[in-house]
Coordinates of C-alpha atoms in Angstrom, one line a residue:
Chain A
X227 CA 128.3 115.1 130.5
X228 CA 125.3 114.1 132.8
X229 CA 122.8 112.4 130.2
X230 CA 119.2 114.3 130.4
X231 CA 117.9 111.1 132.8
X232 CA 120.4 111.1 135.4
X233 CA 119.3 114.5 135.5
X234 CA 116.4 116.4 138.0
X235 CA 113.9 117.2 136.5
X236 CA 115.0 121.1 137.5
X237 CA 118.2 121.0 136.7
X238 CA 116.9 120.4 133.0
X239 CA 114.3 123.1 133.0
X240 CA 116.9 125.7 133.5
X241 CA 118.7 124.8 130.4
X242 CA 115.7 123.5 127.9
X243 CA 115.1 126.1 125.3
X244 CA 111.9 125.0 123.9
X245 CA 109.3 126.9 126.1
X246 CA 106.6 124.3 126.3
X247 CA 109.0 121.4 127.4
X248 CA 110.6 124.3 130.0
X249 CA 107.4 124.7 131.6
X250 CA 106.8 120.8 131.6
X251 CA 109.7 120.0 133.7
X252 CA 109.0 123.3 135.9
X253 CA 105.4 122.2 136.5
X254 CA 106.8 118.6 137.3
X255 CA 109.6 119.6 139.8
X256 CA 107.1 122.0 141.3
X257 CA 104.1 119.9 141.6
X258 CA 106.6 116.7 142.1
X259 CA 104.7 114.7 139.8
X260 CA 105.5 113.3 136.4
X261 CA 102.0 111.1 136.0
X262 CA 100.1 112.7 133.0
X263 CA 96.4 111.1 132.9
X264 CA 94.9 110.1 129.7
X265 CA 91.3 111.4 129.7
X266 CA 90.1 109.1 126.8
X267 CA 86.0 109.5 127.3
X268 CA 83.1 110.7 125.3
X269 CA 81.0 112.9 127.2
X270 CA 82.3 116.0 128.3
X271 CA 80.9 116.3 131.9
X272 CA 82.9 113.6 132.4
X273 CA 86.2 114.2 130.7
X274 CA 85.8 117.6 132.7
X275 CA 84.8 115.8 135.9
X276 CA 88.0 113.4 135.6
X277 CA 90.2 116.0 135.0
X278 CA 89.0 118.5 138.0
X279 CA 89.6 115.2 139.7
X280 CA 93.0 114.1 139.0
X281 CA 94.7 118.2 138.0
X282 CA 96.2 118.3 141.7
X283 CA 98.2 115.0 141.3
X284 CA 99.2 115.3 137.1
X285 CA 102.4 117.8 135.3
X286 CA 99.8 116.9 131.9
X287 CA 96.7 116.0 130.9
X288 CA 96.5 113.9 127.7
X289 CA 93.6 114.2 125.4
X290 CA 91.4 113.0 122.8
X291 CA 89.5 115.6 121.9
X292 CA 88.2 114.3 118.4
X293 CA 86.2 111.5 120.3
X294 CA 84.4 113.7 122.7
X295 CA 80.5 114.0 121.7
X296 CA 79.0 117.1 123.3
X297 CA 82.2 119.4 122.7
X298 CA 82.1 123.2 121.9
X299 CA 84.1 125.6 122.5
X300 CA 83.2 126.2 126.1
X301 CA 84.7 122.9 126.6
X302 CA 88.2 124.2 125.7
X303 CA 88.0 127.2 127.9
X304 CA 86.6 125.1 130.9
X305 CA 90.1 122.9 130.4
X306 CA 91.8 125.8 130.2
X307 CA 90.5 127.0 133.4
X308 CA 91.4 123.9 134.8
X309 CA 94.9 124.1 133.6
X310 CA 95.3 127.1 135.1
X311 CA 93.5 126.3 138.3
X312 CA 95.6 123.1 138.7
X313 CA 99.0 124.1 137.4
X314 CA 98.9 121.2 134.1
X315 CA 100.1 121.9 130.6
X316 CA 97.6 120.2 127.9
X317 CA 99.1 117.2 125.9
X318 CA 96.7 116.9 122.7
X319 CA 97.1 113.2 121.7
X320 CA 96.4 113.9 117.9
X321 CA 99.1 111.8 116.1
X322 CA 99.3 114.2 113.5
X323 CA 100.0 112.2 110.5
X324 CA 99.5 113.5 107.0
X325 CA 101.9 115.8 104.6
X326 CA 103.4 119.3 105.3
X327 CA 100.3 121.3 103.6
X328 CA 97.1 119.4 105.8
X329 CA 98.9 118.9 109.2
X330 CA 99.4 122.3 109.2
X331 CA 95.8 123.1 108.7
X332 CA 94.7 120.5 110.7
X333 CA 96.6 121.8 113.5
X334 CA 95.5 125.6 113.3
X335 CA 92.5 125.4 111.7
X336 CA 88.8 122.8 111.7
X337 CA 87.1 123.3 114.4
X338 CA 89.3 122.3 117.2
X339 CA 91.8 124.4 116.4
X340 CA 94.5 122.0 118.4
X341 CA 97.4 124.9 118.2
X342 CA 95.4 127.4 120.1
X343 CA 95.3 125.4 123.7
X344 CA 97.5 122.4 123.6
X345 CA 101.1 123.0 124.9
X346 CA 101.9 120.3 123.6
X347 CA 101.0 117.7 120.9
X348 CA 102.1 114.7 118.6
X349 CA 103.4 113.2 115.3
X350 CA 103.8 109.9 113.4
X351 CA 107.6 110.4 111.9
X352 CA 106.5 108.2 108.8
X353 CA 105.2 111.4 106.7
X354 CA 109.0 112.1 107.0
X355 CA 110.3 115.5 107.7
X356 CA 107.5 117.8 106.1
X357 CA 105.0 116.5 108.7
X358 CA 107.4 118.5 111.3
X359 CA 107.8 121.7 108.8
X360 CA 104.2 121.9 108.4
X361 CA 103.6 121.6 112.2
X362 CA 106.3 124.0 113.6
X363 CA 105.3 126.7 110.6
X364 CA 101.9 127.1 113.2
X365 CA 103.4 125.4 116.7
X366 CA 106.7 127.6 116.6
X367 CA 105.3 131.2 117.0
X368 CA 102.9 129.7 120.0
X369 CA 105.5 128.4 121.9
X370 CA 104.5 125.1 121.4
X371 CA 106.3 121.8 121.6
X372 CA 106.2 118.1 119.2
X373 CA 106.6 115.1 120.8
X374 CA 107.4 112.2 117.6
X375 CA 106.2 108.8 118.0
X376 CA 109.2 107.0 117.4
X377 CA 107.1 103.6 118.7
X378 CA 104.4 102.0 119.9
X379 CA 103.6 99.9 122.3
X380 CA 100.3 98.1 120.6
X381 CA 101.3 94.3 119.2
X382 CA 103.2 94.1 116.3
X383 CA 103.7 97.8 115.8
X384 CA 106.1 98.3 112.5
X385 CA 108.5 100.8 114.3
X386 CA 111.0 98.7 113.6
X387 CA 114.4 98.7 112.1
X388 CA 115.4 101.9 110.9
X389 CA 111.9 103.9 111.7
X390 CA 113.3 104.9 115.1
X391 CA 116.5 106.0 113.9
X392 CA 114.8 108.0 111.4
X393 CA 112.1 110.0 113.8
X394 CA 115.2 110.3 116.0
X395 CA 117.2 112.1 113.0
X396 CA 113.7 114.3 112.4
X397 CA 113.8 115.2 115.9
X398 CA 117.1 116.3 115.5
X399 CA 116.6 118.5 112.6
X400 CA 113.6 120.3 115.0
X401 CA 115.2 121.2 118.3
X402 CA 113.3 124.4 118.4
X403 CA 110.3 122.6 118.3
X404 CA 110.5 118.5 118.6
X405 CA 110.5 118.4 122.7
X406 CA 110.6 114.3 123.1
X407 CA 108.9 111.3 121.8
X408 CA 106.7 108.8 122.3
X409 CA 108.7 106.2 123.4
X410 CA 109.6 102.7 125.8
X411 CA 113.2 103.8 126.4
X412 CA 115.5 106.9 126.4
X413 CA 116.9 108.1 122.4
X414 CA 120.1 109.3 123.2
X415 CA 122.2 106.2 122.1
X416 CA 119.9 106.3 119.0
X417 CA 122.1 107.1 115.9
X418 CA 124.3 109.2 118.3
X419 CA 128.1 107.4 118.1
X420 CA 129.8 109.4 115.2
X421 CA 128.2 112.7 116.5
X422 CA 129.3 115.5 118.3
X423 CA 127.0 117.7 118.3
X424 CA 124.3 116.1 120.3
X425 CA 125.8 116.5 123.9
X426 CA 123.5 119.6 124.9
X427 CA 120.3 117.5 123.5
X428 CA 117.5 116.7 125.9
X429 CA 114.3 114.8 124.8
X430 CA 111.4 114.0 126.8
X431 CA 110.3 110.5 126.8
X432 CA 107.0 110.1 127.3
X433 CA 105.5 106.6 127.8
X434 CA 102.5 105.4 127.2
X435 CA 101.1 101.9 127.9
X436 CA 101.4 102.5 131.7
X437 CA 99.4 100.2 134.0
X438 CA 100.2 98.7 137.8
X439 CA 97.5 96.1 137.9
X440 CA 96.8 95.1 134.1
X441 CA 99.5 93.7 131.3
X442 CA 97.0 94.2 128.3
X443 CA 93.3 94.7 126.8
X444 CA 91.7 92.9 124.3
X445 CA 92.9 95.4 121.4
X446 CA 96.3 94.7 121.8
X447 CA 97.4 97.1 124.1
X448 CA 100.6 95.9 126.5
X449 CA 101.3 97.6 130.0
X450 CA 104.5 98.6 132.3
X451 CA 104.6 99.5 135.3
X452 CA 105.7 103.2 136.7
X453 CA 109.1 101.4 137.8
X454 CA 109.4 99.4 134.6
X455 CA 109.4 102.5 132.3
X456 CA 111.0 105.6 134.6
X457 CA 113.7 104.2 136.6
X458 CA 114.8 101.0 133.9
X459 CA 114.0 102.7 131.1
X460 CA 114.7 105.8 131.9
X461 CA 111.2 107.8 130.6
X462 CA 109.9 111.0 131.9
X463 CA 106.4 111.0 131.8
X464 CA 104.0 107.9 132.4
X465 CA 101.0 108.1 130.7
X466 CA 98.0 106.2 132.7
X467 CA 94.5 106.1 131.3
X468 CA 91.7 103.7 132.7
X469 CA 94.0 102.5 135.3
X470 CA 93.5 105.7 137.3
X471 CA 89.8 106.6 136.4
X472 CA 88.4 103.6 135.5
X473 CA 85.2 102.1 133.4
X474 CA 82.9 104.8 131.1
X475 CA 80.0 106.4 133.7
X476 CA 81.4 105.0 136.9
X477 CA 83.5 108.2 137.6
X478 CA 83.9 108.5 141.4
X479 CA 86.2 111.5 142.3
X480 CA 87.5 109.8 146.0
X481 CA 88.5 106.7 144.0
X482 CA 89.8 108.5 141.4
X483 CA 91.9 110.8 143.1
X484 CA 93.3 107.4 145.4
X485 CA 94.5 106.0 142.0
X486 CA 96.1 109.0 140.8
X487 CA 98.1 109.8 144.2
X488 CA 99.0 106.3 143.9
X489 CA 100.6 106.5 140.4
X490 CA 101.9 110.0 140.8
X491 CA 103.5 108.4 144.4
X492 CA 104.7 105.1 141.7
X493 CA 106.0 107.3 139.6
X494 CA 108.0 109.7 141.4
X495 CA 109.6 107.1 143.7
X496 CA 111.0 105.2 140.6
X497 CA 112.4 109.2 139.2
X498 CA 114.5 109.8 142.7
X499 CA 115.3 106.4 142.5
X500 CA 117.1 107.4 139.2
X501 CA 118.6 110.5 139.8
X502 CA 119.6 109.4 143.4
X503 CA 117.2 111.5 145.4
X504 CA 116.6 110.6 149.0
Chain B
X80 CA 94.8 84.1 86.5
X81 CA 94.5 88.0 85.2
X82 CA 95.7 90.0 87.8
X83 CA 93.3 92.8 89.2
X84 CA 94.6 96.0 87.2
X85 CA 94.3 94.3 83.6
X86 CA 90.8 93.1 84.3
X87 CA 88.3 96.0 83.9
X88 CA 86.3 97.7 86.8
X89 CA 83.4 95.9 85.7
X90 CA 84.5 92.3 85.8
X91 CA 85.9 93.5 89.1
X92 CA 82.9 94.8 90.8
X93 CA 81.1 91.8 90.0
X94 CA 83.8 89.3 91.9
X95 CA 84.5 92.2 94.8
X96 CA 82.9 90.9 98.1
X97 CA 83.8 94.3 100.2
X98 CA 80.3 96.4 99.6
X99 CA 82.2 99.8 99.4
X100 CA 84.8 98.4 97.1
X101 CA 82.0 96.7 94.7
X102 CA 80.1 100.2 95.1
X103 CA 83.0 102.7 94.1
X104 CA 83.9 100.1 91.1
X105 CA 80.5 100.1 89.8
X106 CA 80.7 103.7 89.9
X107 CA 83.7 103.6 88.2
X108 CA 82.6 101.7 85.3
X109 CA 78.8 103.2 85.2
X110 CA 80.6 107.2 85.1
X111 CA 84.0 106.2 83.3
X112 CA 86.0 107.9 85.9
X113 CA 88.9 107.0 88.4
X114 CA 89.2 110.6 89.3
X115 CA 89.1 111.1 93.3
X116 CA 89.1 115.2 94.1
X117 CA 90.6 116.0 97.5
X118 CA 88.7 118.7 98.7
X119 CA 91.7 120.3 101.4
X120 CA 89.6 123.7 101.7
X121 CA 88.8 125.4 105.2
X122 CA 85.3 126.9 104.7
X123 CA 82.2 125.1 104.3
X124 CA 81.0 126.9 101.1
X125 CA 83.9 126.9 99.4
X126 CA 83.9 122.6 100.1
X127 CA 80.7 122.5 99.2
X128 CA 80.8 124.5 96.4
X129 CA 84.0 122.6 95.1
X130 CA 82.3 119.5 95.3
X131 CA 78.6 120.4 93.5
X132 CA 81.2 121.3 90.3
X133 CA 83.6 118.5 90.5
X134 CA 80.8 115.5 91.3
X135 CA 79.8 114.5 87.9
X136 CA 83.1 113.7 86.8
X137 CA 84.7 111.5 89.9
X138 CA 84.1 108.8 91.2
X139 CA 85.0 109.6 94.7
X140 CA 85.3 112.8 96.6
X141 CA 88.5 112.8 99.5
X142 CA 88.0 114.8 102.5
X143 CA 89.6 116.1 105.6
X144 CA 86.6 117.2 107.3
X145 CA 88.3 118.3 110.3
X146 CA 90.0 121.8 108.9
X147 CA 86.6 122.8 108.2
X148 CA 86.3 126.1 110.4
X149 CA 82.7 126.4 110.4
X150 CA 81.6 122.7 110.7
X151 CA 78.0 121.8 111.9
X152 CA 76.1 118.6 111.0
X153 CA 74.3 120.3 108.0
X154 CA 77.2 120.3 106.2
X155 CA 77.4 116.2 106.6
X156 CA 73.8 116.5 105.7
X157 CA 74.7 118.4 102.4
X158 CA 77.7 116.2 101.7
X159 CA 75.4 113.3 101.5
X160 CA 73.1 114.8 99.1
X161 CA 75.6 115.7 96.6
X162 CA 76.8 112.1 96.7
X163 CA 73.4 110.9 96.0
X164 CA 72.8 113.8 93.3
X165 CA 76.2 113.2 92.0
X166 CA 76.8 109.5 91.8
X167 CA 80.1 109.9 94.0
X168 CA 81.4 107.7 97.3
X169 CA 82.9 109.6 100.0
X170 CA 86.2 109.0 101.3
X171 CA 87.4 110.8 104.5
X172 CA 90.8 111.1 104.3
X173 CA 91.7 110.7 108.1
X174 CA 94.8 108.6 108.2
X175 CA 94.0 107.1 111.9
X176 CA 97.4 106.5 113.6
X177 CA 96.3 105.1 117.1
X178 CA 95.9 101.8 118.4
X179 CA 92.6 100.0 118.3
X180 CA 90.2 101.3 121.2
X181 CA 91.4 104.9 120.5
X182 CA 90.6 105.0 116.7
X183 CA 87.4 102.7 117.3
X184 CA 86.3 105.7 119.4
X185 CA 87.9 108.2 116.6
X186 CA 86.1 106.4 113.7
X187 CA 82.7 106.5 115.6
X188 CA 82.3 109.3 117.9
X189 CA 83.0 112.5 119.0
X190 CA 81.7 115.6 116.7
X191 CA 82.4 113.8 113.3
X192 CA 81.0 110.5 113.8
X193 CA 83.3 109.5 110.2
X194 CA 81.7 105.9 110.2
X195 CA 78.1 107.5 109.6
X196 CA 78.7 109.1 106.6
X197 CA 82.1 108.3 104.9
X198 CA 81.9 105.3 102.8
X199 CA 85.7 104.7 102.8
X200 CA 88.1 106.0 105.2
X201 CA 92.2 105.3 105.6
X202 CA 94.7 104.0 108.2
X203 CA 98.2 103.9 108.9
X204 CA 99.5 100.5 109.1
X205 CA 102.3 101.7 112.1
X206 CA 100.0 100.5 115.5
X207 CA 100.4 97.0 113.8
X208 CA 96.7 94.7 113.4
X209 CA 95.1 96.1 116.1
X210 CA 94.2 99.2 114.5
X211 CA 92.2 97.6 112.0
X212 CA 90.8 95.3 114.5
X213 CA 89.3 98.5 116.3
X214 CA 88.0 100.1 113.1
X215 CA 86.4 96.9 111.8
X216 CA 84.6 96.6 114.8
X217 CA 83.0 99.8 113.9
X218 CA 82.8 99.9 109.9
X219 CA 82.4 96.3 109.0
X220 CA 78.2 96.4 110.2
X221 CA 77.9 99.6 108.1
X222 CA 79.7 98.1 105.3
X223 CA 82.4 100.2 105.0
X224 CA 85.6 100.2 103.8
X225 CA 89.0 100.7 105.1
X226 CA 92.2 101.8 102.9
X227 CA 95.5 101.1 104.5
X228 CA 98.7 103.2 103.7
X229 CA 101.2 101.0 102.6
X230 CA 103.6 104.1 101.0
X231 CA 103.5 107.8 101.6
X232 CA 104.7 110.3 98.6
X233 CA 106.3 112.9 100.5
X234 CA 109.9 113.0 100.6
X235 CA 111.6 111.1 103.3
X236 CA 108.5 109.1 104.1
X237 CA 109.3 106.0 106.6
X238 CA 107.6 103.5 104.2
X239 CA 110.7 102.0 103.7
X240 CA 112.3 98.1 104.1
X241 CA 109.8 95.9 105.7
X242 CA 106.7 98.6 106.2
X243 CA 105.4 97.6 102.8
X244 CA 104.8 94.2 103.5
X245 CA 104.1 94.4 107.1
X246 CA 101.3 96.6 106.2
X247 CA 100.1 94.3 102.9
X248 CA 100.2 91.2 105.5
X249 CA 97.9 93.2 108.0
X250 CA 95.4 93.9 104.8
X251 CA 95.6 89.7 103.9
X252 CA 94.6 89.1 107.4
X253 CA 91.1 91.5 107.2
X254 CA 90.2 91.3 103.2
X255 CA 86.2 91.7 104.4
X256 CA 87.1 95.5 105.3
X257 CA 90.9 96.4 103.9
X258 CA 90.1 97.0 100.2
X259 CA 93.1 98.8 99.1
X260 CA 96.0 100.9 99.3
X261 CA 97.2 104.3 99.5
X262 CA 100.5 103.4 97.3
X263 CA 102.6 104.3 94.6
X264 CA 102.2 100.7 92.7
X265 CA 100.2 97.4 92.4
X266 CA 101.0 95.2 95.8
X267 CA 99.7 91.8 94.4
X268 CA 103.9 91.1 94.6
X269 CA 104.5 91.7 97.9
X270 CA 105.2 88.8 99.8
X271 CA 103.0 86.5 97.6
X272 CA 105.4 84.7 95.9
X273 CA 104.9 81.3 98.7
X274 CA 101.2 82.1 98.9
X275 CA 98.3 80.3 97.5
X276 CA 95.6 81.6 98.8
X277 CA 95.9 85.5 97.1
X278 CA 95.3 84.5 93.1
X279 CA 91.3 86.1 94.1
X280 CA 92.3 89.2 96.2
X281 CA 91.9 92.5 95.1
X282 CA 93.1 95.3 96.6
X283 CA 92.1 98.7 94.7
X284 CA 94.9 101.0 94.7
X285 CA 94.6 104.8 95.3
X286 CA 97.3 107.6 94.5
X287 CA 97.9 111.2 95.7
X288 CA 100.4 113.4 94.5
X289 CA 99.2 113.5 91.4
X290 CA 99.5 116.1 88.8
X291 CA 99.6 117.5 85.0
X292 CA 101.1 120.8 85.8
X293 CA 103.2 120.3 88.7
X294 CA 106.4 118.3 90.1
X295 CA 105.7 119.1 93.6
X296 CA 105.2 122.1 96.4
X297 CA 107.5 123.6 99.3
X298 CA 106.3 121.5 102.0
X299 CA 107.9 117.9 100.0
X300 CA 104.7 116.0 98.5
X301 CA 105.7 115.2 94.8
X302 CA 103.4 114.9 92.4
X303 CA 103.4 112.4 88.7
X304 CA 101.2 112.0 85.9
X305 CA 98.0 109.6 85.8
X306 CA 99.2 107.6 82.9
X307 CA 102.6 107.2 84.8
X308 CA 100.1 106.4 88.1
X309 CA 97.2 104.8 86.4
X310 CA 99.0 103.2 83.2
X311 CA 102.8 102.2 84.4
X312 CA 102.3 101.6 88.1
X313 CA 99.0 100.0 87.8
X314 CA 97.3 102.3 90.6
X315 CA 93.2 102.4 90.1
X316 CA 92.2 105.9 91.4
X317 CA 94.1 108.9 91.1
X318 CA 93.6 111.7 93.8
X319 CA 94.0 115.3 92.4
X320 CA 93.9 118.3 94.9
X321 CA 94.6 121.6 94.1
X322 CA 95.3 121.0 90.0
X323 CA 91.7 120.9 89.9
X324 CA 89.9 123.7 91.7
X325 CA 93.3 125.9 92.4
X326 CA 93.8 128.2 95.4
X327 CA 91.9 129.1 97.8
X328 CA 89.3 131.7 97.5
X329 CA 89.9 131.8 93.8
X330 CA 86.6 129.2 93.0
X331 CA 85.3 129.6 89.7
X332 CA 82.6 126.4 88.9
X333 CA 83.5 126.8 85.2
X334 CA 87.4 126.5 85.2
X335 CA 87.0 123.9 88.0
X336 CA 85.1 121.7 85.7
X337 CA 87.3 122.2 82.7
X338 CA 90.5 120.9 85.3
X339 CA 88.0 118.2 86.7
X340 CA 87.1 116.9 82.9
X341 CA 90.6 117.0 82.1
X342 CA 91.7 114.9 84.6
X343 CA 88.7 112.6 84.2
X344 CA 89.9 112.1 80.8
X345 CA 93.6 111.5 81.2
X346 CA 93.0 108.7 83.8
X347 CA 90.6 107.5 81.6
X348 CA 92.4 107.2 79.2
X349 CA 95.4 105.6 80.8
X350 CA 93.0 102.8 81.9
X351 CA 92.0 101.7 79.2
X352 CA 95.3 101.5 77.2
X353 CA 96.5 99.3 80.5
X354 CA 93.2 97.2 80.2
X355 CA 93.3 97.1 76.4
X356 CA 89.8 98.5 75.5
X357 CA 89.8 100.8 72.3

């Protein structure tokens, strides 16, 4: 059998049963993009601004919404407006990682109330498996989907050894719900050899630490280019932040926009490279 | 030289350079408690109400502040008083999981502005240094303190192999803001034995999952006794959730404090049987 990444991004729509990772692939087939922007900024006139900006060019739109300043609730209809307007799903960037009982209520509950707008959101696999029971007991009856971080790309990151086998054997255990991961490379290989029952299996890989004119910041954060991580590595989604919008309170839409149709242009290329697309 | 747990909180809060740590062991010794209540409640009166009947006997009140549904800044402003009235530190309980710019912003921004008000907060160690890096930048002029977790309690938790001294060496490397654990035992041991330069550190160890009444709920967290945590494994705070103020919506100050005393007692107890006063 074709493996998921050799594989349009269509062809795996039709057969994806989780309905948020359905809709994924559909938006990025249809819209012929898989660049999702990561809209990490404090004010929301901003965040909205970038985001009105870049919708036309994105499949998702990655957020922080715990660092944002001035939100309320008319912040999370505005995005949802723009999601709608734009044809993006929502990618909540919350790295859920606590015990069954409090991701559970930090996911429906507080005041941001994550399950009731983000398509899609994220997990640390080192709770072990209750951190996925308590988020699919709210995300499952919304039709939501889990991407697992099964590593990171910051310096000296202890996803190491085992850990990745083990968020990949989590994400196992969750099909209905556990879409993909956070990730440098595909997970198919990962703990895979003796099995037989993982043929069907199809997990986003969505990768972060994107970048075509940095290799790093001053916190230990390492880039890739588009190239790098989707026709190498074989990822699905890269994940630019500052790259495409650039430095706090300089927001210009023109040279925003020129950024993201440049990444979106990166990162397609490199996909029809890999599935042998002309 | 004695190690940490068999000195008392006194002798240790004199020697303790961090100011959070030196505060919350003074306020151990001055109130005889190493109780920490975790306050996991969604409504503000109900937190609130919790923590007025629980402050005189803890030393430390844990919070997730974001599954408060009806949040607003008075309630930060409340929380404060009752610290001051009480004689309690706060500790939000928000298990940061990013890498450093992202958790900088996190710690210091958006609606909750943690680094204002919380006196202690806690990190996963997974991003590797950088994500105390980024909160130091923000805690260390506010003299906070920072907690990393070195172990989880819930079953299955990816704490495993290396992780535990990975995330002890990335708490070696920042002493003037990592004060301590969330763990299951004393970490003095791990990877000292070639080291010199350790015989003066300190780290304070806190535990969850602890309980009188209960081996554990459906979602995997386990729970043991203080003396087992407090006495046996050496751990200085013990975090009690629900054993003290019960289930939701069922608040009643008087039972509440009757819990809180007993807990208050038991981990007293236990410390000073392991510290040998009579």
């Amino acid at each position: 059998m074709t493996p998921p990444h050799l594989q349009t991004y269509a062809q795996r729509a039709q057969k994806h049963t989780n309905p948020a990772a359905k809709l994924l692939l559909e938006t990025m087939e249809r819209k012929q993009t898989n660049l999702s922007v990561s809209v990490d900024v404090t004010k929301a006139q901003e965040f909205l601004a970038i985001i009105d900006a870049v919708g036309p060019f994105v499949c998702l739109i990655k957020t922080h919404i715990d660092i944002i300043e001035d939100f309320d609730n008319s912040l999370i209809n505005r995005l949802q407006e723009l999601s709608t307007q734009h044809d993006f799903l929502i990618f909540e960037d919350r790295k859920f990682a606590d015990i069954g009982n409090t991701v559970a209520l930090q996911y429906s509950s507080g005041v941001y109330k994550i399950a009731s707008w983000a398509h899609i959101t994220n997990a640390h696999a080192v709770p072990g498996p209750s951190i996925v029971t308590g988020l699919a007991s709210i995300g499952v009856p919304l039709q939501r989907g889990l991407i697992l971080l099964a590593e990171m790309s910051s310096k000296g990151a202890l996803t190491t050894g085992s850990y990745v086998e083990d968020a990949v054997r989590m994400a196992r255990a969750r099909r209905d719900f556990v879409v993909g991961f956070i990730a440098q490379h595909r997970m198919e290989g990962i703990d895979a050899l003796e099995r037989t029952d993982v043929a069907d299996e199809d997990f986003l890989v969505l990768a972060p630490g994107v970048g075509l004119d940095s290799k790093g910041d001053a916190m230990g954060q390492q880039y890739r280019t588009p190239e790098e991580v989707v026709l190498n590595c074989g990822c699905d989604v890269i994940i630019v932040g500052r790259g495409i919008f650039g430095k706090s309170g300089e927001f210009n839409a023109e040279s925003v926009q020129v950024q993201a149709k440049r990444y979106q242009s990166a990162g397609w290329d490199a996909y029809k490279k890999r599935v042998s697309l002309p």
